[in-house]
Each structure stands twice: as structure tokens, then as C-alpha cells.
Coordinates of C-alpha atoms and ligand atoms in Angstrom, one line a residue:
M29 CA -36.5 22.1 35.6
A30 CA -35.0 20.2 32.7
K31 CA -31.1 20.0 32.9
P32 CA -29.2 21.9 30.4
A33 CA -28.5 20.0 27.0
R34 CA -25.0 18.7 26.5
R35 CA -23.4 17.3 23.6
L36 CA -22.6 13.8 22.7
K37 CA -18.9 13.2 23.1
V38 CA -17.1 11.0 20.8
L39 CA -13.5 10.1 20.7
Y40 CA -12.5 8.9 17.1
V41 CA -9.6 6.9 17.0
T42 CA -7.8 6.2 13.7
S43 CA -4.1 5.4 12.1
E44 CA -4.5 7.9 9.6
A45 CA -6.4 11.3 8.2
T46 CA -6.5 13.7 5.7
P47 CA -4.5 15.8 5.2
F48 CA -2.2 14.7 7.9
A49 CA -1.2 11.3 6.9
K50 CA -2.9 9.0 4.2
T51 CA -2.6 5.6 2.5
G52 CA -6.2 5.2 1.5
G53 CA -9.6 5.5 2.1
L54 CA -9.8 5.4 5.7
A55 CA -7.8 8.6 5.9
D56 CA -10.4 10.6 3.7
V57 CA -13.3 9.4 6.1
A58 CA -11.4 10.4 9.1
G59 CA -10.7 13.7 7.5
A60 CA -14.6 14.2 6.6
L61 CA -17.0 12.0 8.6
P62 CA -15.9 14.3 12.2
R63 CA -16.3 17.2 10.7
A64 CA -19.7 16.3 9.6
L65 CA -20.6 15.0 13.2
R66 CA -20.0 18.5 14.5
E67 CA -22.8 19.9 12.1
H68 CA -24.9 17.7 14.4
D69 CA -23.4 19.7 17.7
V70 CA -21.0 16.2 18.5
D71 CA -18.3 17.0 20.5
V72 CA -16.1 14.5 18.1
R73 CA -12.2 14.5 18.9
V74 CA -9.7 12.7 16.7
V75 CA -6.5 11.0 17.9
M76 CA -3.7 9.5 16.0
P77 CA 0.0 9.2 15.6
L78 CA 2.1 11.8 15.1
Y79 CA 3.8 10.6 11.9
A80 CA 6.7 12.2 10.1
G81 CA 6.0 14.2 6.6
F82 CA 4.0 17.1 7.7
D83 CA 4.5 20.5 9.6
W84 CA 4.5 19.5 13.3
N85 CA 5.4 23.3 13.9
A86 CA 1.8 24.1 13.1
L87 CA 0.6 22.4 15.9
Q88 CA 0.3 23.2 19.5
K89 CA 2.5 21.3 21.8
L90 CA 0.4 20.4 24.8
E91 CA 2.1 20.5 28.4
G92 CA 2.8 17.5 30.4
T93 CA 2.9 13.7 28.9
V94 CA 0.6 10.8 28.6
R95 CA 1.7 7.7 30.3
V96 CA 1.2 4.7 28.2
P97 CA 1.5 1.1 29.3
M98 CA 3.4 -1.1 27.6
W99 CA 4.6 -4.3 27.9
W100 CA 8.3 -3.1 28.4
G101 CA 7.2 -0.4 30.7
V102 CA 5.7 3.0 30.5
A103 CA 6.0 5.2 27.3
R104 CA 6.1 8.8 28.0
A105 CA 4.4 10.3 24.9
G106 CA 3.8 13.8 24.0
L107 CA 0.4 15.3 22.9
R108 CA 0.0 17.9 19.9
L109 CA -3.2 19.4 19.1
G110 CA -4.1 20.5 15.5
H111 CA -7.5 20.7 14.0
L112 CA -9.2 18.8 10.6
P113 CA -9.0 21.9 8.1
R114 CA -11.9 24.2 7.8
S115 CA -13.3 23.4 11.0
D116 CA -13.0 23.2 14.9
V117 CA -12.6 19.3 15.2
P118 CA -9.4 18.8 18.1
V119 CA -7.0 16.4 16.6
Y120 CA -4.6 15.2 19.1
F121 CA -1.5 13.7 17.8
L122 CA 0.5 11.0 20.1
E123 CA 3.9 11.8 19.7
Y124 CA 6.5 8.9 20.2
H125 CA 9.2 9.1 17.6
R126 CA 10.7 6.0 18.0
Y127 CA 7.3 4.0 16.8
F128 CA 6.0 6.8 14.3
D129 CA 9.0 9.2 12.8
R130 CA 9.5 6.8 10.0
P131 CA 9.2 7.2 6.2
F132 CA 6.0 5.0 5.8
L133 CA 2.7 4.7 8.1
Y134 CA 2.7 1.0 8.1
G135 CA 5.9 -0.2 6.5
P136 CA 7.5 -0.1 2.5
P137 CA 5.1 -0.9 0.0
G138 CA 3.9 -4.5 -0.1
D139 CA 5.5 -5.0 3.6
G140 CA 4.7 -4.1 7.1
Y141 CA 7.4 -2.8 10.2
Q142 CA 8.5 -5.8 12.2
D143 CA 6.7 -4.0 15.3
N144 CA 3.4 -3.0 13.9
L145 CA 1.6 -4.9 16.8
E146 CA 3.7 -2.8 19.1
R147 CA 3.3 0.4 17.4
F148 CA -0.4 0.1 17.1
T149 CA -1.4 -1.5 20.6
F150 CA 0.9 1.7 21.5
L151 CA -1.9 3.9 19.7
S152 CA -4.9 2.0 21.1
R153 CA -3.9 2.4 24.5
G154 CA -2.2 5.8 24.2
A155 CA -5.7 6.9 22.6
L156 CA -7.5 6.0 26.1
E157 CA -4.7 7.4 28.1
A158 CA -4.7 10.4 26.2
C159 CA -8.4 11.3 27.2
K160 CA -7.6 10.3 30.9
A161 CA -4.9 12.9 30.9
L162 CA -7.2 15.6 29.3
N163 CA -9.7 14.7 31.5
W164 CA -12.4 14.3 28.7
I165 CA -14.4 11.1 29.0
P166 CA -15.9 10.2 26.1
D167 CA -19.5 8.8 25.6
V168 CA -18.7 7.0 23.0
I169 CA -15.4 5.6 21.3
H170 CA -15.3 5.2 17.6
A171 CA -12.3 2.6 16.7
N172 CA -11.4 2.0 12.9
D173 CA -9.6 -1.2 11.3
W174 CA -6.9 -3.3 12.9
Q175 CA -4.7 -0.7 13.9
T176 CA -6.9 0.6 16.7
A177 CA -8.9 -2.9 17.2
L178 CA -7.4 -3.0 20.8
V179 CA -9.7 0.2 21.6
P180 CA -12.6 -2.2 22.7
V181 CA -11.1 -4.8 24.2
Y182 CA -9.1 -2.4 26.5
V183 CA -12.2 -0.6 27.3
N184 CA -13.8 -4.1 28.7
T185 CA -10.7 -5.0 30.0
V186 CA -8.0 -2.8 31.7
E187 CA -10.3 0.1 31.9
W188 CA -12.7 -2.2 34.2
T189 CA -13.4 0.0 37.1
K190 CA -12.0 3.3 35.5
P191 CA -14.1 6.0 34.2
L192 CA -13.9 5.0 30.4
H193 CA -15.4 1.6 31.1
G194 CA -18.9 3.3 30.6
A195 CA -18.1 4.5 27.3
A196 CA -19.8 2.5 24.3
T197 CA -17.5 1.4 21.6
V198 CA -18.0 1.2 17.8
F199 CA -15.9 -0.7 15.7
S200 CA -15.8 0.3 11.8
I201 CA -14.5 -2.0 9.3
H202 CA -12.8 -0.4 6.3
N203 CA -11.3 -3.6 4.6
M204 CA -11.6 -7.2 6.0
A205 CA -8.3 -8.1 4.4
Y206 CA -6.2 -6.6 7.0
Q207 CA -6.7 -7.9 10.4
G208 CA -3.5 -7.4 12.4
V209 CA -2.5 -10.9 12.5
A210 CA 0.6 -11.7 14.6
D211 CA 2.1 -15.0 16.1
G212 CA 0.2 -16.3 19.0
N213 CA 3.3 -16.0 21.2
A214 CA 3.3 -12.0 20.7
M215 CA -0.1 -11.7 23.1
F216 CA 2.5 -10.3 25.9
V217 CA 2.6 -7.2 23.7
T218 CA -0.9 -6.2 24.2
G219 CA -0.2 -6.0 27.8
L220 CA -3.5 -8.6 28.2
G221 CA -3.2 -11.6 30.0
R222 CA -2.8 -15.0 27.9
E223 CA -6.3 -15.9 29.2
H224 CA -7.4 -13.6 26.2
Y225 CA -5.6 -15.8 23.8
N226 CA -9.0 -17.9 23.3
S227 CA -11.0 -18.6 20.2
S228 CA -13.7 -16.1 21.6
E229 CA -11.0 -13.5 21.6
F230 CA -7.5 -13.1 20.0
E231 CA -6.9 -16.9 18.7
H232 CA -7.7 -17.5 15.3
F233 CA -6.4 -20.9 13.7
G234 CA -3.2 -20.5 15.9
T235 CA -2.5 -16.8 15.3
L236 CA -3.1 -13.8 17.1
N237 CA -5.8 -11.8 15.3
L238 CA -6.8 -8.1 16.4
M239 CA -9.8 -7.7 14.5
K240 CA -11.1 -10.9 15.7
A241 CA -11.1 -9.2 19.4
A242 CA -12.3 -6.2 18.2
L243 CA -15.4 -7.7 16.7
R244 CA -16.3 -9.7 19.8
H245 CA -15.5 -6.7 21.9
A246 CA -17.0 -3.8 20.5
T247 CA -20.5 -2.5 21.6
L248 CA -21.5 -2.2 18.0
L249 CA -19.7 -2.9 14.7
S250 CA -20.0 -0.9 11.2
T251 CA -18.8 -1.3 7.8
V252 CA -18.5 1.2 4.9
S253 CA -21.2 -0.1 2.5
P254 CA -24.4 -1.9 2.9
T255 CA -23.4 -4.5 0.4
Y256 CA -20.2 -5.1 1.8
A257 CA -21.8 -5.3 5.0
Q258 CA -23.9 -8.5 3.5
E259 CA -20.6 -9.6 1.4
I260 CA -18.2 -10.3 4.3
Q261 CA -20.8 -12.3 6.4
A262 CA -19.9 -15.3 3.8
P263 CA -17.1 -17.2 3.0
G264 CA -14.3 -15.5 1.0
F265 CA -15.0 -12.1 1.5
G266 CA -15.0 -12.3 5.6
H267 CA -11.3 -13.4 5.1
G268 CA -11.8 -16.4 7.7
L269 CA -13.6 -13.8 10.0
D270 CA -17.3 -14.6 8.3
G271 CA -18.1 -16.8 10.9
V272 CA -17.8 -13.9 13.7
L273 CA -19.6 -11.5 11.6
R274 CA -22.4 -13.5 11.1
E275 CA -22.7 -14.2 14.8
R276 CA -22.7 -10.5 15.1
G277 CA -24.6 -9.7 12.1
G278 CA -27.7 -8.0 14.0
D279 CA -24.9 -5.7 15.5
L280 CA -23.3 -4.8 11.9
L281 CA -24.5 -1.9 10.1
G282 CA -23.1 -0.7 6.7
I283 CA -23.2 3.0 6.4
L284 CA -22.0 4.2 2.9
N285 CA -19.2 6.4 2.9
G286 CA -19.5 10.1 2.2
I287 CA -16.7 12.3 0.3
D288 CA -15.4 15.4 1.1
T289 CA -17.1 17.5 -1.4
D290 CA -15.0 20.6 -0.7
E291 CA -12.0 18.7 -1.4
W292 CA -13.4 17.0 -4.5
N293 CA -15.4 19.8 -6.2
P294 CA -14.8 20.4 -9.7
A295 CA -15.8 24.0 -9.2
T296 CA -13.4 24.8 -6.9
D297 CA -10.5 22.3 -7.3
P298 CA -7.0 24.2 -7.2
Y299 CA -5.5 21.1 -8.9
L300 CA -7.4 21.6 -12.1
P301 CA -6.2 23.7 -15.3
A302 CA -10.0 24.4 -15.7
A303 CA -13.1 24.4 -13.1
F304 CA -16.4 23.2 -14.3
S305 CA -19.8 22.0 -13.3
A306 CA -22.7 19.9 -14.6
E307 CA -24.4 23.5 -15.9
D308 CA -21.2 24.3 -17.9
L309 CA -18.7 21.1 -18.8
S310 CA -16.5 23.4 -21.1
G311 CA -14.0 23.3 -18.3
K312 CA -14.2 19.6 -18.1
A313 CA -13.1 19.4 -21.9
A314 CA -10.0 21.7 -20.7
C315 CA -9.3 19.4 -18.2
K316 CA -9.3 16.4 -20.7
A317 CA -6.9 18.4 -23.1
A318 CA -4.5 19.1 -20.4
L319 CA -4.5 15.7 -19.6
Q320 CA -3.8 14.3 -22.7
Q321 CA -0.9 16.7 -22.9
E322 CA 0.5 15.6 -19.6
A323 CA 0.1 12.2 -20.6
G324 CA 1.8 12.6 -23.9
L325 CA -1.0 11.2 -25.3
R326 CA -2.7 12.8 -28.8
V327 CA -4.9 15.8 -27.7
D328 CA -8.2 14.8 -29.1
P329 CA -11.6 15.6 -27.5
T330 CA -13.1 12.8 -29.8
I331 CA -11.1 9.6 -28.4
P332 CA -12.6 8.1 -25.1
L333 CA -9.9 8.8 -22.4
F334 CA -10.2 6.0 -19.5
G335 CA -8.4 6.9 -16.0
V336 CA -7.5 4.5 -13.3
V337 CA -5.8 5.5 -10.0
G338 CA -5.3 3.0 -7.0
R339 CA -3.4 1.1 -4.8
L340 CA -1.7 -1.7 -7.4
T341 CA -2.9 -4.5 -5.1
S342 CA -4.8 -7.8 -6.2
Q343 CA -7.7 -6.3 -4.4
K344 CA -8.1 -3.5 -6.8
G345 CA -8.2 -6.1 -9.8
F346 CA -5.2 -4.7 -11.3
D347 CA -4.2 -8.3 -12.4
I348 CA -7.3 -8.3 -14.4
L349 CA -6.8 -5.0 -16.0
A350 CA -3.2 -6.2 -16.8
N351 CA -4.6 -9.4 -18.8
C352 CA -6.8 -7.4 -20.8
L353 CA -4.8 -4.0 -21.3
E354 CA -3.4 -4.7 -24.5
R355 CA -6.7 -6.0 -25.8
I356 CA -8.2 -2.8 -24.7
L357 CA -5.3 -0.8 -26.3
S358 CA -6.1 -2.0 -29.7
W359 CA -9.2 0.0 -29.6
D360 CA -9.8 3.3 -30.5
V361 CA -9.1 4.5 -26.8
Q362 CA -6.7 6.1 -24.6
V363 CA -5.9 4.9 -20.9
V364 CA -4.0 6.6 -18.0
L365 CA -3.2 5.2 -14.9
L366 CA -1.5 6.5 -11.6
G367 CA -0.7 3.9 -8.8
T368 CA 1.6 2.2 -6.5
G369 CA 1.9 -1.0 -4.9
D370 CA 2.8 -4.7 -6.2
R371 CA 6.5 -4.5 -7.4
E372 CA 5.1 -6.9 -10.6
A373 CA 2.1 -4.7 -11.5
E374 CA 4.4 -1.6 -11.3
H375 CA 6.8 -2.9 -13.5
F376 CA 4.1 -4.2 -15.9
F377 CA 2.4 -0.9 -16.2
W378 CA 5.5 0.7 -16.5
W379 CA 6.8 -1.2 -19.2
L380 CA 3.3 -1.2 -21.1
S381 CA 3.6 2.6 -21.0
S382 CA 6.9 2.7 -22.6
V383 CA 5.7 0.4 -25.6
R384 CA 2.3 1.9 -26.1
R385 CA 3.0 5.6 -25.7
D386 CA 0.4 6.4 -28.5
R387 CA -2.3 5.2 -26.2
F388 CA -1.2 4.5 -22.6
R389 CA 0.7 6.3 -19.8
S390 CA 1.3 5.2 -16.3
W391 CA 2.4 6.9 -13.8
I392 CA 4.1 4.9 -10.8
G393 CA 3.8 6.7 -7.6
F394 CA 1.5 8.8 -5.3
D395 CA 0.4 11.9 -6.4
N396 CA -2.8 13.7 -5.3
G397 CA -2.9 16.7 -7.7
L398 CA -2.4 14.2 -10.6
A399 CA -5.2 11.8 -8.9
H400 CA -7.5 14.8 -9.0
R401 CA -6.5 16.0 -12.5
I402 CA -7.3 12.4 -13.8
E403 CA -10.7 12.0 -12.1
A404 CA -11.7 15.6 -13.9
G405 CA -10.0 15.0 -17.2
A406 CA -10.9 11.3 -18.0
D407 CA -14.3 10.4 -19.7
F408 CA -14.6 7.2 -17.9
F409 CA -12.9 5.5 -14.7
V410 CA -11.9 2.0 -14.7
M411 CA -12.5 0.0 -10.9
P412 CA -12.4 -3.6 -11.9
S413 CA -12.0 -4.2 -7.8
R414 CA -12.0 -7.9 -6.6
F415 CA -13.6 -6.6 -3.6
E416 CA -14.5 -3.0 -2.6
P417 CA -15.7 -2.2 0.9
C418 CA -17.0 1.1 -0.2
G419 CA -14.5 3.0 -2.7
L420 CA -14.2 6.4 -2.9
N421 CA -12.9 7.2 -6.4
Q422 CA -16.1 6.0 -8.3
M423 CA -17.8 8.5 -6.0
Y424 CA -15.2 11.2 -7.0
S425 CA -15.6 10.1 -10.5
L426 CA -19.5 10.7 -10.5
R427 CA -19.1 14.0 -9.0
Y428 CA -16.5 14.7 -11.9
G429 CA -18.6 13.6 -14.7
T430 CA -16.1 11.0 -15.2
L431 CA -18.7 7.6 -15.8
P432 CA -17.3 4.7 -13.6
I433 CA -16.7 1.1 -14.9
V434 CA -16.8 -1.0 -12.0
R435 CA -17.2 -4.6 -10.9
A436 CA -20.6 -4.9 -9.1
T437 CA -19.2 -5.4 -5.8
G438 CA -19.3 -3.9 -2.2
G439 CA -19.9 0.0 -2.1
L440 CA -19.2 0.4 -6.2
A441 CA -22.6 -1.9 -6.3
D442 CA -24.1 0.6 -4.1
T443 CA -23.2 3.7 -5.8
V444 CA -23.1 3.1 -9.3
H445 CA -26.2 2.4 -11.4
S446 CA -25.2 0.4 -14.7
Y447 CA -26.1 2.0 -17.9
Q448 CA -29.4 0.8 -19.4
P449 CA -29.0 0.9 -23.5
E450 CA -33.0 1.1 -24.2
S451 CA -33.6 4.2 -21.8
G452 CA -30.4 5.7 -21.4
E453 CA -30.8 5.4 -17.4
G454 CA -27.4 4.7 -15.3
T455 CA -24.7 6.5 -13.9
G456 CA -21.7 3.9 -15.0
F457 CA -21.2 0.4 -16.3
A458 CA -21.2 -2.3 -14.2
F459 CA -19.9 -6.1 -14.6
H460 CA -20.0 -9.0 -12.6
D461 CA -17.5 -11.8 -13.4
L462 CA -14.2 -11.4 -12.5
T463 CA -12.2 -11.7 -15.4
P464 CA -10.2 -10.1 -17.9
D465 CA -12.9 -10.9 -20.8
A466 CA -15.6 -9.4 -18.6
L467 CA -13.8 -6.3 -17.7
A468 CA -12.5 -5.8 -21.5
N469 CA -16.1 -6.0 -22.8
T470 CA -17.4 -3.7 -20.4
V471 CA -14.7 -1.1 -21.6
G472 CA -15.6 -2.2 -25.1
W473 CA -19.1 -1.3 -24.1
A474 CA -18.4 2.3 -22.7
A475 CA -16.2 3.0 -25.7
S476 CA -19.0 2.0 -28.2
T477 CA -21.6 4.1 -26.1
W478 CA -19.0 7.0 -26.3
Y479 CA -19.1 6.7 -30.4
Q480 CA -22.6 6.0 -30.9
R481 CA -24.9 7.4 -28.3
P482 CA -23.2 10.3 -27.3
D483 CA -26.8 11.8 -26.2
H484 CA -26.6 8.8 -23.5
I485 CA -23.3 9.7 -22.1
Q486 CA -24.2 13.3 -21.7
A487 CA -27.1 12.6 -20.0
M488 CA -25.2 10.0 -17.8
R489 CA -22.8 12.8 -17.0
Q490 CA -25.6 15.1 -15.8
R491 CA -27.0 12.5 -13.9
A492 CA -23.8 11.0 -12.2
M493 CA -23.0 15.0 -11.2
A494 CA -26.5 15.5 -9.8
E495 CA -25.9 12.8 -7.3
D496 CA -25.4 13.8 -3.5
F497 CA -22.2 11.9 -2.0
S498 CA -21.7 14.3 1.1
W499 CA -21.5 13.3 4.7
R500 CA -24.9 14.6 5.2
H501 CA -26.9 11.9 5.4
E502 CA -24.4 9.2 6.4
S503 CA -23.2 11.2 9.5
E504 CA -26.7 11.0 10.8
S505 CA -26.6 7.3 10.2
Y506 CA -23.5 7.4 12.4
L507 CA -25.2 9.7 15.0
Q508 CA -27.8 7.1 15.4
L509 CA -25.7 4.2 15.6
Y510 CA -23.5 6.4 18.3
L511 CA -26.6 6.7 20.4
D512 CA -27.5 3.0 19.9
A513 CA -24.3 1.8 21.2
Y514 CA -24.7 4.1 24.2
R515 CA -28.1 2.8 25.1
R516 CA -26.7 -0.7 24.4
R517 CA -23.9 -0.2 26.9
R518 CA -26.1 1.9 29.7
G519 CA -29.4 1.2 29.0
H520 CA -30.3 4.5 28.6
L521 CA -29.3 7.8 26.6
P522 CA -26.4 10.0 28.0
E523 CA -27.6 11.9 30.9
G524 CA -28.6 15.6 30.2
Y525 CA -28.2 14.8 26.5
R526 CA -30.8 16.3 24.2
P527 CA -30.6 15.3 20.5
S528 CA -30.5 18.4 18.3
T529 CA -31.5 16.7 15.1
A530 CA -34.5 14.5 13.8
A531 CA -31.8 12.0 13.3
A532 CA -30.8 11.8 17.2
S533 CA -34.3 10.8 18.0
P534 CA -34.2 9.6 21.7
V535 CA -35.5 6.2 20.5
P536 CA -33.6 5.4 17.6
P537 CA -34.5 2.4 15.5
S538 CA -32.2 -0.9 16.3
V539 CA -29.1 -1.5 14.3
A540 CA -31.1 -4.4 12.5
Q541 CA -34.2 -2.4 11.7
R542 CA -31.9 0.1 10.0
R543 CA -29.9 -2.3 8.2
S544 CA -32.9 -3.3 6.5
R545 CA -33.6 0.4 5.2
A546 CA -30.1 1.1 4.3
R547 CA -30.3 3.4 1.5
K548 CA -29.4 2.2 -1.9
R549 CA -28.6 5.2 -4.2
Ligands
ADP601 P1 -8.6 2.0 -0.5 O1 -8.9 2.8 0.6 O2 -8.9 0.6 -0.5 O3 -7.1 2.7 -0.9 P2 -10.4 4.1 -1.9 O4 -11.0 4.2 -3.1 O5 -11.6 4.3 -0.6 O6 -9.6 2.9 -1.8 O7 -9.7 5.3 -1.5 C1 -8.3 5.7 -2.0 C2 -8.1 6.8 -2.1 O8 -6.6 7.1 -2.2 C3 -8.7 7.9 -2.7 O9 -8.7 9.1 -2.5 C4 -7.7 7.9 -4.2 O10 -7.7 8.9 -5.0 C5 -6.3 7.8 -3.2 N1 -5.2 7.2 -4.2 C6 -4.9 5.8 -4.4 N2 -3.8 5.6 -5.1 C7 -3.6 6.9 -5.2 C8 -2.4 7.4 -5.8 N3 -1.3 6.5 -6.5 N4 -2.0 8.7 -6.0 C9 -2.8 9.7 -5.7 N5 -4.2 9.2 -4.6 C10 -4.0 7.6 -4.8

């Protein structure tokens, strides 16, 4: 008789997840992907730190403590249980005030806390200890970015001979620019022996590099778009780890991020003054008028309004924008910008906002509601990224009928089809050269299309809004990746596991095979 089917058990370890704690795209992914995996009947559970800044009382305090071995002794952490909104996905919060009850997740803007290595060592080790304390042994452990990079290493080392050692590990790169680098002498903080400080694991040009160790230890690797998966295997985009990534190129899959289509839905978005859809865009016109008003700009439907939202860092190409914004503002356009980050950039955009009140408004800060209103009210959305692992804002823009103007890199290249003036095809405007001229020319191209080919703009809007960026497809790719990883680790699928969807076919194609089939949208 066939054994009863059982669900695949996946532990998702993350340093941030919407709506609990967010500094960037990882939070959005961590808040949405596990919910989509539940649709495939995966028993997925999230572990993250309990940060300051949200209502802890809404969480259930679990009995007992989790004992987390640290270099200085054993940390006794509390465990609280919550759920991702609109789902039954459990989120376990590791409660340890000394490390996480602070005003920022990683440190003040532009700076990291001195003890970040220790804090995220605690998260990585604590996530594994929490599983054991809960007596829940996952089949696959999915770690994300440098903050959880020690997870695959611990599974291969300190968990040796313990139940978690059977788990396959998947390590996802959301951004190669942040690798968790520390002084080589800090190796002791990880609790691992000095013998691991070698060039095949943690040592990288005389420093301790957490991401390098994860890239070596994880069963399989993924990153957040097919183009970025290729780019990071080349010098420059790999930020010094391209060699390691090339070595493991056959184990690296690019899976495009999805977006939370409930949270980002112009028909139901509670942050907007008016709802709209592809069928009825009158609400979008109302959103534009309201945004112009909020920005103190002339309320005029005929002027093209360009929106910008993002971290003000060099990654996002804000220096390029700063170098051509005054030229752009000499045309008949309006620009609104919301961002926080580098002091110099913050100061420049704030200053320009005060001298060009007629056409430009900046808000320096982090404001989720305003980000939604900009996505909805703008006609175009500008993303001149130097590199962009996936990028979410351009997908929000497309869904809100706001045409993205992007540098063709990473996920931007995978999601935005550049305008074809002859046929009117496309969903946005793309450029290649990372120069103020190229950006200004592309903004100018969009503005002239707005004035001269409104029919094309309308058609592009409709096309953009019809695209499907939900997690439906991509969560299937993750499920296959998990099964691949498990099979790689154990030589077979989990005992008693019955795939419940076509995607979870018992003989999933190899990562390399699927990489060549990666969808281009
Ligand atoms: P990254 O993760 O590199 O910052 P993404 O485009 O993947 O970039 O995700 C950024 C997310 O953070 C988006 O949801 C975006 O709306 C949000 N965001 C960035 N800056 C701000 C801000 N200043 N205020 C509100 N939301 C912001």
C-alpha cells in the first residue's frame, strides 16, 4: 500500500519580511514567496529576528527558550509565533533584545552596526536551533543573503551527525554587493574553527567573507533574475566573487521575483485616493492630480509626470540622475522623488527641490504609502540602476500603468520591453550606457513620445497592466529547485513525498537544463 503523502518541509530564513521589517526587496520576497509556496502545499515556515518597531503583543509567545551557542556562551532566545498576513504561514521570531531591539535593522543609514557579524551569526544558528526546539526537521533550508549565509555552513559542519544534516540547503543571492565582510580575525565569532578560514570557504583576499562560504557550502544557489544570474559570473557584477560563481555556475538558477499582487493592486490599494484598472483608467488620472497636489506641483493632466522611489545609493544610479536632472527639468516635465540613503544624495535632491519647486519635488525618507501613491500617480517611473538583481519597483510600475524608464541590467532587462517606435510595441523605455546623457536622452524620448504619440503611450499602458508578475509561476520554479536540492543531497525525493502539482514532477530537470529555459517576459 502506498504510504500517505506528506508535504515538503521548507525552512525559510530571512533577516527581513514584509510587513514586520523591511529595508528593501528581500522583505517583499520573504513576505510573499512563502505564501505562494503554500499554494503548492509546501509546509513552509519563516524564521526571522524580532526587531523593534512593530506590535509584539500581536504575536504568540511560545513556551521555553531556544539555546543558541555563541562564541561567548549560550544565548537563551525567546520564540514568538506570528503568521504572514492573509495566510497560515508560520513566522517564528527569535527574540533576543540585546541584538535586535534597536532602531535600525542593520545600522543607521550608510552604516552597519559594529556587531553585525555576531547578530547574524545568532540568527543563522538560532534558526537551526529553533527547528530542533520545535521538533520540526525541514527537508530544505532556504537562506537569503549574507545575513543568513552561515546557515548552509552550519548544516555541513556543526550539524554533522545531527538530524538537520540531512536537510538540503538553498542559498539565494538578492544582492552581490553586500557579502558580510569582516576582519579575518573575527572568525571565532562564527563559532567555527580557524581551519574554515581558508580560500575555499571564508577567506577572501585576507578578509572574512560570509557569502563566499555560503556559495561553497549550499547544495544549490539561486538569484533573483535570469540576467543577474549571468551577470554576476562576470568581473564587476560579481563584486569579487564572480570566480566562485563561475565554478558553481551549473548550480546557480536565476528565478525572477514575483510581486505581491494583493498589496500592489491599483483596484484595491488603500493608499490611493482613487482605484483604477486597465479597463477604467479614470482613477489613475485622479491619482496623478492628487500626487501633483501633494507635491505642490501644477495640477495638469497634460504634463508628463516622472516618479522615482528607491534607496539613494550608487547601486540605484542616483548619481547619474543627479547629473542630468537639471537638464531634464528644463523641459516641460514634472519629477517627484522619494528616497533615503547617501547623505550627499539626500542633500542634493532636497536642495534641488527647494530651488525648482515649479517642476521638482523630493521627499527624503521612507514612506510606504507615498511609494504607492507615486507608483499610481506618475506617468513614468525612472530606474537608472548601475546593477539591479531583480528590482521590484519597475514591476509595481507596470502593474500601475506607469511606464518604467530603466537601464537594461539584471531584472530590469528581464521585465521591461523597450518601446519600438515603428510598431508601438513595448512596455517601457530602456537604455544601456550608464551616463547622464543616456538617461536624459531616454527621459526625453519618453517625454516626446508622451506629447507626440499618445496612442502608443496608451497601448503600452494597457500592455504593461496586462502582464502577470504574480508569484504563481516563479514559486513553481522554487519548488523544483527545492526538490533538485533535496535529491542532490540525499539521492532521492523525500520519503513519502508526493508531488501535488505538475511542477513538482518526481524527476525535475536539472538546474542547468532549466536555466536555459528561464522565461523571458
Ligand atoms: P532594493 O531591494 O535593492 O532596495 P527593490 O526594487 O527590489 O530594491 O525593492 C525596493 C522596495 O523598497 C520597493 O518595495 C520600494 O517601493 C521600497 N522602497 C525603497 N525606498 C523606499 C522609500 N524611500 N520609501 C518607501 N518605500 C521604499
